Amino acid sequence: MQWLLFKTFFLIGAFSFGGGYAMLPLIQQEVVQKNAWLTATQFADILSVAEMTPGPISINTATYVGYQVAGIGGSILATIGVVLPSLILITTLAHIVLKNKNNPYFQGVFCGLRPVVVALIIGAAIVLGLDTNIFRNVSEIFLTVIALGLFCFTKLHPLLLLLSFGVLGIFL
């Protein structure tokens, strides 16, 4: 199981572009849908904790998923697995990218990748919302819209939003 966790998160790390949030659809597909290691609700709970704790969400998610599935060893191997491809890739390509940073082909690749990353993040949010039955009533839809509005149109820190809505959830 630990080897499978390492391999799965290594592949996720190797084939994800755009940072931690762009990895979430792949992590969700592998962990919830393909391997059924966790339920959608368990995955949503892990994402909540991973978002609130310091560090990149993809690494935190890999760590928590690994622990949930195979204990401390799984946690360590899933974390190493998700980080290792980036470490290898960055150390290998850093010199080439820096040398060619003004090359129009390099710039074109990144212009093409940015919209895909945004689409993957939005897609992950929609799939997560539908799979976990987050929207069980009108008040939860209302809270979602309010949180999205506060996030997009104010300068409130995301941690403040998470803590505030977590406390609000206790009272609702």
PDB file of C-alpha atoms in Angstrom:
ATOM      1  CA  MET A   1       0.000   0.000   0.000  1.00  0.00           C
ATOM      2  CA  GLN A   2       2.809   2.419   0.853  1.00  0.00           C
ATOM      3  CA  TRP A   3       4.521   1.773  -2.506  1.00  0.00           C
ATOM      4  CA  LEU A   4       1.206   2.363  -4.297  1.00  0.00           C
ATOM      5  CA  LEU A   5       0.755   5.649  -2.421  1.00  0.00           C
ATOM      6  CA  PHE A   6       4.268   6.761  -3.393  1.00  0.00           C
ATOM      7  CA  LYS A   7       3.738   5.796  -7.042  1.00  0.00           C
ATOM      8  CA  THR A   8       0.326   7.466  -7.216  1.00  0.00           C
ATOM      9  CA  PHE A   9       1.510  10.743  -5.706  1.00  0.00           C
ATOM     10  CA  PHE A  10       4.721  10.671  -7.750  1.00  0.00           C
ATOM     11  CA  LEU A  11       2.628  10.473 -10.931  1.00  0.00           C
ATOM     12  CA  ILE A  12       0.316  13.226  -9.675  1.00  0.00           C
ATOM     13  CA  GLY A  13       3.352  15.403  -8.962  1.00  0.00           C
ATOM     14  CA  ALA A  14       4.872  14.573 -12.332  1.00  0.00           C
ATOM     15  CA  PHE A  15       1.808  15.367 -14.441  1.00  0.00           C
ATOM     16  CA  SER A  16       0.393  18.415 -12.659  1.00  0.00           C
ATOM     17  CA  PHE A  17       1.170  21.945 -13.726  1.00  0.00           C
ATOM     18  CA  GLY A  18       0.146  25.121 -11.954  1.00  0.00           C
ATOM     19  CA  GLY A  19       0.753  24.399  -8.311  1.00  0.00           C
ATOM     20  CA  GLY A  20      -1.121  22.675  -5.539  1.00  0.00           C
ATOM     21  CA  TYR A  21      -4.638  23.690  -6.475  1.00  0.00           C
ATOM     22  CA  ALA A  22      -4.132  22.372 -10.006  1.00  0.00           C
ATOM     23  CA  MET A  23      -3.212  18.979  -8.492  1.00  0.00           C
ATOM     24  CA  LEU A  24      -6.476  18.651  -6.588  1.00  0.00           C
ATOM     25  CA  PRO A  25      -8.528  17.193  -9.464  1.00  0.00           C
ATOM     26  CA  LEU A  26      -5.883  14.513 -10.042  1.00  0.00           C
ATOM     27  CA  ILE A  27      -5.598  13.741  -6.341  1.00  0.00           C
ATOM     28  CA  GLN A  28      -9.377  13.513  -6.040  1.00  0.00           C
ATOM     29  CA  GLN A  29      -9.636  11.252  -9.085  1.00  0.00           C
ATOM     30  CA  GLU A  30      -6.933   8.880  -7.833  1.00  0.00           C
ATOM     31  CA  VAL A  31      -7.835   8.830  -4.151  1.00  0.00           C
ATOM     32  CA  VAL A  32     -11.638   8.933  -4.274  1.00  0.00           C
ATOM     33  CA  GLN A  33     -12.746   7.693  -7.676  1.00  0.00           C
ATOM     34  CA  LYS A  34     -10.064   5.306  -8.971  1.00  0.00           C
ATOM     35  CA  ASN A  35      -8.650   3.678  -5.826  1.00  0.00           C
ATOM     36  CA  ALA A  36     -11.535   4.381  -3.402  1.00  0.00           C
ATOM     37  CA  TRP A  37      -9.112   4.930  -0.547  1.00  0.00           C
ATOM     38  CA  LEU A  38     -11.352   7.680   0.821  1.00  0.00           C
ATOM     39  CA  THR A  39     -14.923   8.791   0.394  1.00  0.00           C
ATOM     40  CA  ALA A  40     -15.673  12.166  -1.174  1.00  0.00           C
ATOM     41  CA  THR A  41     -16.650  13.472   2.265  1.00  0.00           C
ATOM     42  CA  GLN A  42     -13.398  12.274   3.843  1.00  0.00           C
ATOM     43  CA  PHE A  43     -11.477  13.907   0.992  1.00  0.00           C
ATOM     44  CA  ALA A  44     -13.358  17.181   1.507  1.00  0.00           C
ATOM     45  CA  ASP A  45     -12.511  17.058   5.219  1.00  0.00           C
ATOM     46  CA  ILE A  46      -8.842  16.473   4.407  1.00  0.00           C
ATOM     47  CA  LEU A  47      -8.892  19.421   1.997  1.00  0.00           C
ATOM     48  CA  SER A  48     -10.354  21.627   4.714  1.00  0.00           C
ATOM     49  CA  VAL A  49      -7.546  20.743   7.099  1.00  0.00           C
ATOM     50  CA  ALA A  50      -4.902  20.938   4.346  1.00  0.00           C
ATOM     51  CA  GLU A  51      -6.064  24.444   3.419  1.00  0.00           C
ATOM     52  CA  MET A  52      -5.939  25.657   7.008  1.00  0.00           C
ATOM     53  CA  THR A  53      -2.493  24.301   7.858  1.00  0.00           C
ATOM     54  CA  PRO A  54       0.721  26.044   6.809  1.00  0.00           C
ATOM     55  CA  GLY A  55       2.344  24.910   3.589  1.00  0.00           C
ATOM     56  CA  PRO A  56       1.277  24.046   0.058  1.00  0.00           C
ATOM     57  CA  ILE A  57      -2.133  22.422  -0.173  1.00  0.00           C
ATOM     58  CA  SER A  58      -0.932  19.596  -2.423  1.00  0.00           C
ATOM     59  CA  ILE A  59       1.795  18.569   0.003  1.00  0.00           C
ATOM     60  CA  ASN A  60      -0.537  18.843   2.989  1.00  0.00           C
ATOM     61  CA  THR A  61      -3.192  16.825   1.146  1.00  0.00           C
ATOM     62  CA  ALA A  62      -0.682  14.118   0.195  1.00  0.00           C
ATOM     63  CA  THR A  63       0.525  13.970   3.787  1.00  0.00           C
ATOM     64  CA  TYR A  64      -2.990  13.634   5.242  1.00  0.00           C
ATOM     65  CA  VAL A  65      -4.168  11.162   2.601  1.00  0.00           C
ATOM     66  CA  GLY A  66      -1.051   9.042   3.115  1.00  0.00           C
ATOM     67  CA  TYR A  67      -1.593   9.029   6.860  1.00  0.00           C
ATOM     68  CA  GLN A  68      -5.279   8.174   6.532  1.00  0.00           C
ATOM     69  CA  VAL A  69      -4.568   5.305   4.132  1.00  0.00           C
ATOM     70  CA  ALA A  70      -1.322   3.797   5.488  1.00  0.00           C
ATOM     71  CA  GLY A  71      -0.242   5.560   8.673  1.00  0.00           C
ATOM     72  CA  ILE A  72       3.009   7.443   9.200  1.00  0.00           C
ATOM     73  CA  GLY A  73       4.916   5.504   6.536  1.00  0.00           C
ATOM     74  CA  GLY A  74       2.190   6.238   3.990  1.00  0.00           C
ATOM     75  CA  SER A  75       2.250   9.868   4.999  1.00  0.00           C
ATOM     76  CA  ILE A  76       5.996  10.144   4.456  1.00  0.00           C
ATOM     77  CA  LEU A  77       5.995   8.287   1.131  1.00  0.00           C
ATOM     78  CA  ALA A  78       2.998  10.158  -0.299  1.00  0.00           C
ATOM     79  CA  THR A  79       4.642  13.462   0.624  1.00  0.00           C
ATOM     80  CA  ILE A  80       7.973  12.489  -0.918  1.00  0.00           C
ATOM     81  CA  GLY A  81       6.146  11.174  -3.971  1.00  0.00           C
ATOM     82  CA  VAL A  82       4.292  14.410  -4.654  1.00  0.00           C
ATOM     83  CA  VAL A  83       7.391  16.592  -4.126  1.00  0.00           C
ATOM     84  CA  LEU A  84      10.062  14.538  -5.886  1.00  0.00           C
ATOM     85  CA  PRO A  85       8.988  15.146  -9.517  1.00  0.00           C
ATOM     86  CA  SER A  86       9.047  18.914  -9.017  1.00  0.00           C
ATOM     87  CA  LEU A  87      12.441  18.754  -7.362  1.00  0.00           C
ATOM     88  CA  ILE A  88      13.859  16.704 -10.223  1.00  0.00           C
ATOM     89  CA  LEU A  89      12.215  18.835 -12.897  1.00  0.00           C
ATOM     90  CA  ILE A  90      13.178  22.191 -11.418  1.00  0.00           C
ATOM     91  CA  THR A  91      16.793  21.299 -10.824  1.00  0.00           C
ATOM     92  CA  THR A  92      17.028  19.849 -14.332  1.00  0.00           C
ATOM     93  CA  LEU A  93      15.315  22.673 -16.204  1.00  0.00           C
ATOM     94  CA  ALA A  94      16.198  25.770 -14.170  1.00  0.00           C
ATOM     95  CA  HIS A  95      19.262  26.596 -16.200  1.00  0.00           C
ATOM     96  CA  ILE A  96      17.479  26.137 -19.542  1.00  0.00           C
ATOM     97  CA  VAL A  97      14.473  28.237 -18.545  1.00  0.00           C
ATOM     98  CA  LEU A  98      16.570  31.060 -17.141  1.00  0.00           C
ATOM     99  CA  LYS A  99      18.714  31.080 -20.248  1.00  0.00           C
ATOM    100  CA  ASN A 100      15.656  31.223 -22.554  1.00  0.00           C
ATOM    101  CA  LYS A 101      13.199  33.268 -20.478  1.00  0.00           C
ATOM    102  CA  ASN A 102      12.753  35.862 -23.254  1.00  0.00           C
ATOM    103  CA  ASN A 103      12.166  33.233 -25.927  1.00  0.00           C
ATOM    104  CA  PRO A 104       8.664  33.719 -27.436  1.00  0.00           C
ATOM    105  CA  TYR A 105       8.083  29.944 -27.563  1.00  0.00           C
ATOM    106  CA  PHE A 106       8.658  29.621 -23.829  1.00  0.00           C
ATOM    107  CA  GLN A 107       6.341  32.559 -23.192  1.00  0.00           C
ATOM    108  CA  GLY A 108       3.732  30.969 -25.479  1.00  0.00           C
ATOM    109  CA  VAL A 109       3.738  27.710 -23.544  1.00  0.00           C
ATOM    110  CA  PHE A 110       3.033  29.515 -20.287  1.00  0.00           C
ATOM    111  CA  CYS A 111       0.296  31.625 -21.888  1.00  0.00           C
ATOM    112  CA  GLY A 112      -1.358  28.383 -22.941  1.00  0.00           C
ATOM    113  CA  LEU A 113      -1.023  26.701 -19.545  1.00  0.00           C
ATOM    114  CA  ARG A 114      -2.468  29.514 -17.383  1.00  0.00           C
ATOM    115  CA  PRO A 115      -6.099  29.190 -18.574  1.00  0.00           C
ATOM    116  CA  VAL A 116      -5.972  25.406 -18.184  1.00  0.00           C
ATOM    117  CA  VAL A 117      -4.843  25.768 -14.575  1.00  0.00           C
ATOM    118  CA  VAL A 118      -7.763  28.094 -13.816  1.00  0.00           C
ATOM    119  CA  ALA A 119     -10.174  25.654 -15.499  1.00  0.00           C
ATOM    120  CA  LEU A 120      -8.800  22.733 -13.458  1.00  0.00           C
ATOM    121  CA  ILE A 121      -9.232  24.629 -10.191  1.00  0.00           C
ATOM    122  CA  ILE A 122     -12.811  25.630 -11.036  1.00  0.00           C
ATOM    123  CA  GLY A 123     -13.553  22.091 -12.200  1.00  0.00           C
ATOM    124  CA  ALA A 124     -12.203  20.616  -8.963  1.00  0.00           C
ATOM    125  CA  ALA A 125     -14.404  22.971  -6.932  1.00  0.00           C
ATOM    126  CA  ILE A 126     -17.506  22.019  -8.916  1.00  0.00           C
ATOM    127  CA  VAL A 127     -16.822  18.268  -8.773  1.00  0.00           C
ATOM    128  CA  LEU A 128     -16.014  18.455  -5.069  1.00  0.00           C
ATOM    129  CA  GLY A 129     -19.217  20.403  -4.414  1.00  0.00           C
ATOM    130  CA  LEU A 130     -21.342  17.915  -6.317  1.00  0.00           C
ATOM    131  CA  ASP A 131     -19.629  14.735  -5.025  1.00  0.00           C
ATOM    132  CA  THR A 132     -19.737  15.663  -1.359  1.00  0.00           C
ATOM    133  CA  ASN A 133     -23.281  16.980  -1.274  1.00  0.00           C
ATOM    134  CA  ILE A 134     -22.018  20.212   0.258  1.00  0.00           C
ATOM    135  CA  PHE A 135     -25.074  22.098  -0.941  1.00  0.00           C
ATOM    136  CA  ARG A 136     -27.745  20.342   1.116  1.00  0.00           C
ATOM    137  CA  ASN A 137     -29.860  23.415   1.762  1.00  0.00           C
ATOM    138  CA  VAL A 138     -30.298  27.073   0.839  1.00  0.00           C
ATOM    139  CA  SER A 139     -28.232  28.337   3.785  1.00  0.00           C
ATOM    140  CA  GLU A 140     -25.154  26.408   2.607  1.00  0.00           C
ATOM    141  CA  ILE A 141     -25.526  27.824  -0.908  1.00  0.00           C
ATOM    142  CA  PHE A 142     -25.902  31.283   0.632  1.00  0.00           C
ATOM    143  CA  LEU A 143     -22.758  30.798   2.755  1.00  0.00           C
ATOM    144  CA  THR A 144     -20.852  29.672  -0.328  1.00  0.00           C
ATOM    145  CA  VAL A 145     -21.879  32.766  -2.282  1.00  0.00           C
ATOM    146  CA  ILE A 146     -21.043  35.062   0.649  1.00  0.00           C
ATOM    147  CA  ALA A 147     -17.629  33.408   1.162  1.00  0.00           C
ATOM    148  CA  LEU A 148     -16.856  33.634  -2.555  1.00  0.00           C
ATOM    149  CA  GLY A 149     -17.862  37.298  -2.617  1.00  0.00           C
ATOM    150  CA  LEU A 150     -15.746  38.112   0.431  1.00  0.00           C
ATOM    151  CA  PHE A 151     -12.799  36.267  -1.056  1.00  0.00           C
ATOM    152  CA  CYS A 152     -13.052  37.915  -4.482  1.00  0.00           C
ATOM    153  CA  PHE A 153     -14.000  41.473  -3.535  1.00  0.00           C
ATOM    154  CA  THR A 154     -12.293  42.141  -0.208  1.00  0.00           C
ATOM    155  CA  LYS A 155      -8.769  41.851   1.037  1.00  0.00           C
ATOM    156  CA  LEU A 156      -9.699  39.470   3.836  1.00  0.00           C
ATOM    157  CA  HIS A 157      -7.084  36.815   4.433  1.00  0.00           C
ATOM    158  CA  PRO A 158      -8.275  33.313   3.413  1.00  0.00           C
ATOM    159  CA  LEU A 159      -7.408  31.963   6.861  1.00  0.00           C
ATOM    160  CA  LEU A 160      -9.704  34.555   8.441  1.00  0.00           C
ATOM    161  CA  LEU A 161     -12.488  33.449   6.092  1.00  0.00           C
ATOM    162  CA  LEU A 162     -11.919  29.789   6.932  1.00  0.00           C
ATOM    163  CA  LEU A 163     -11.894  30.407  10.676  1.00  0.00           C
ATOM    164  CA  SER A 164     -14.905  32.746  10.562  1.00  0.00           C
ATOM    165  CA  PHE A 165     -17.045  30.407   8.506  1.00  0.00           C
ATOM    166  CA  GLY A 166     -15.932  27.441  10.599  1.00  0.00           C
ATOM    167  CA  VAL A 167     -17.179  29.202  13.729  1.00  0.00           C
ATOM    168  CA  LEU A 168     -20.323  30.274  11.895  1.00  0.00           C
ATOM    169  CA  GLY A 169     -20.917  26.639  10.947  1.00  0.00           C
ATOM    170  CA  ILE A 170     -20.942  25.684  14.631  1.00  0.00           C
ATOM    171  CA  PHE A 171     -23.835  28.071  15.267  1.00  0.00           C
ATOM    172  CA  LEU A 172     -25.787  27.041  12.172  1.00  0.00           C
TER     173      LEU A 172
END
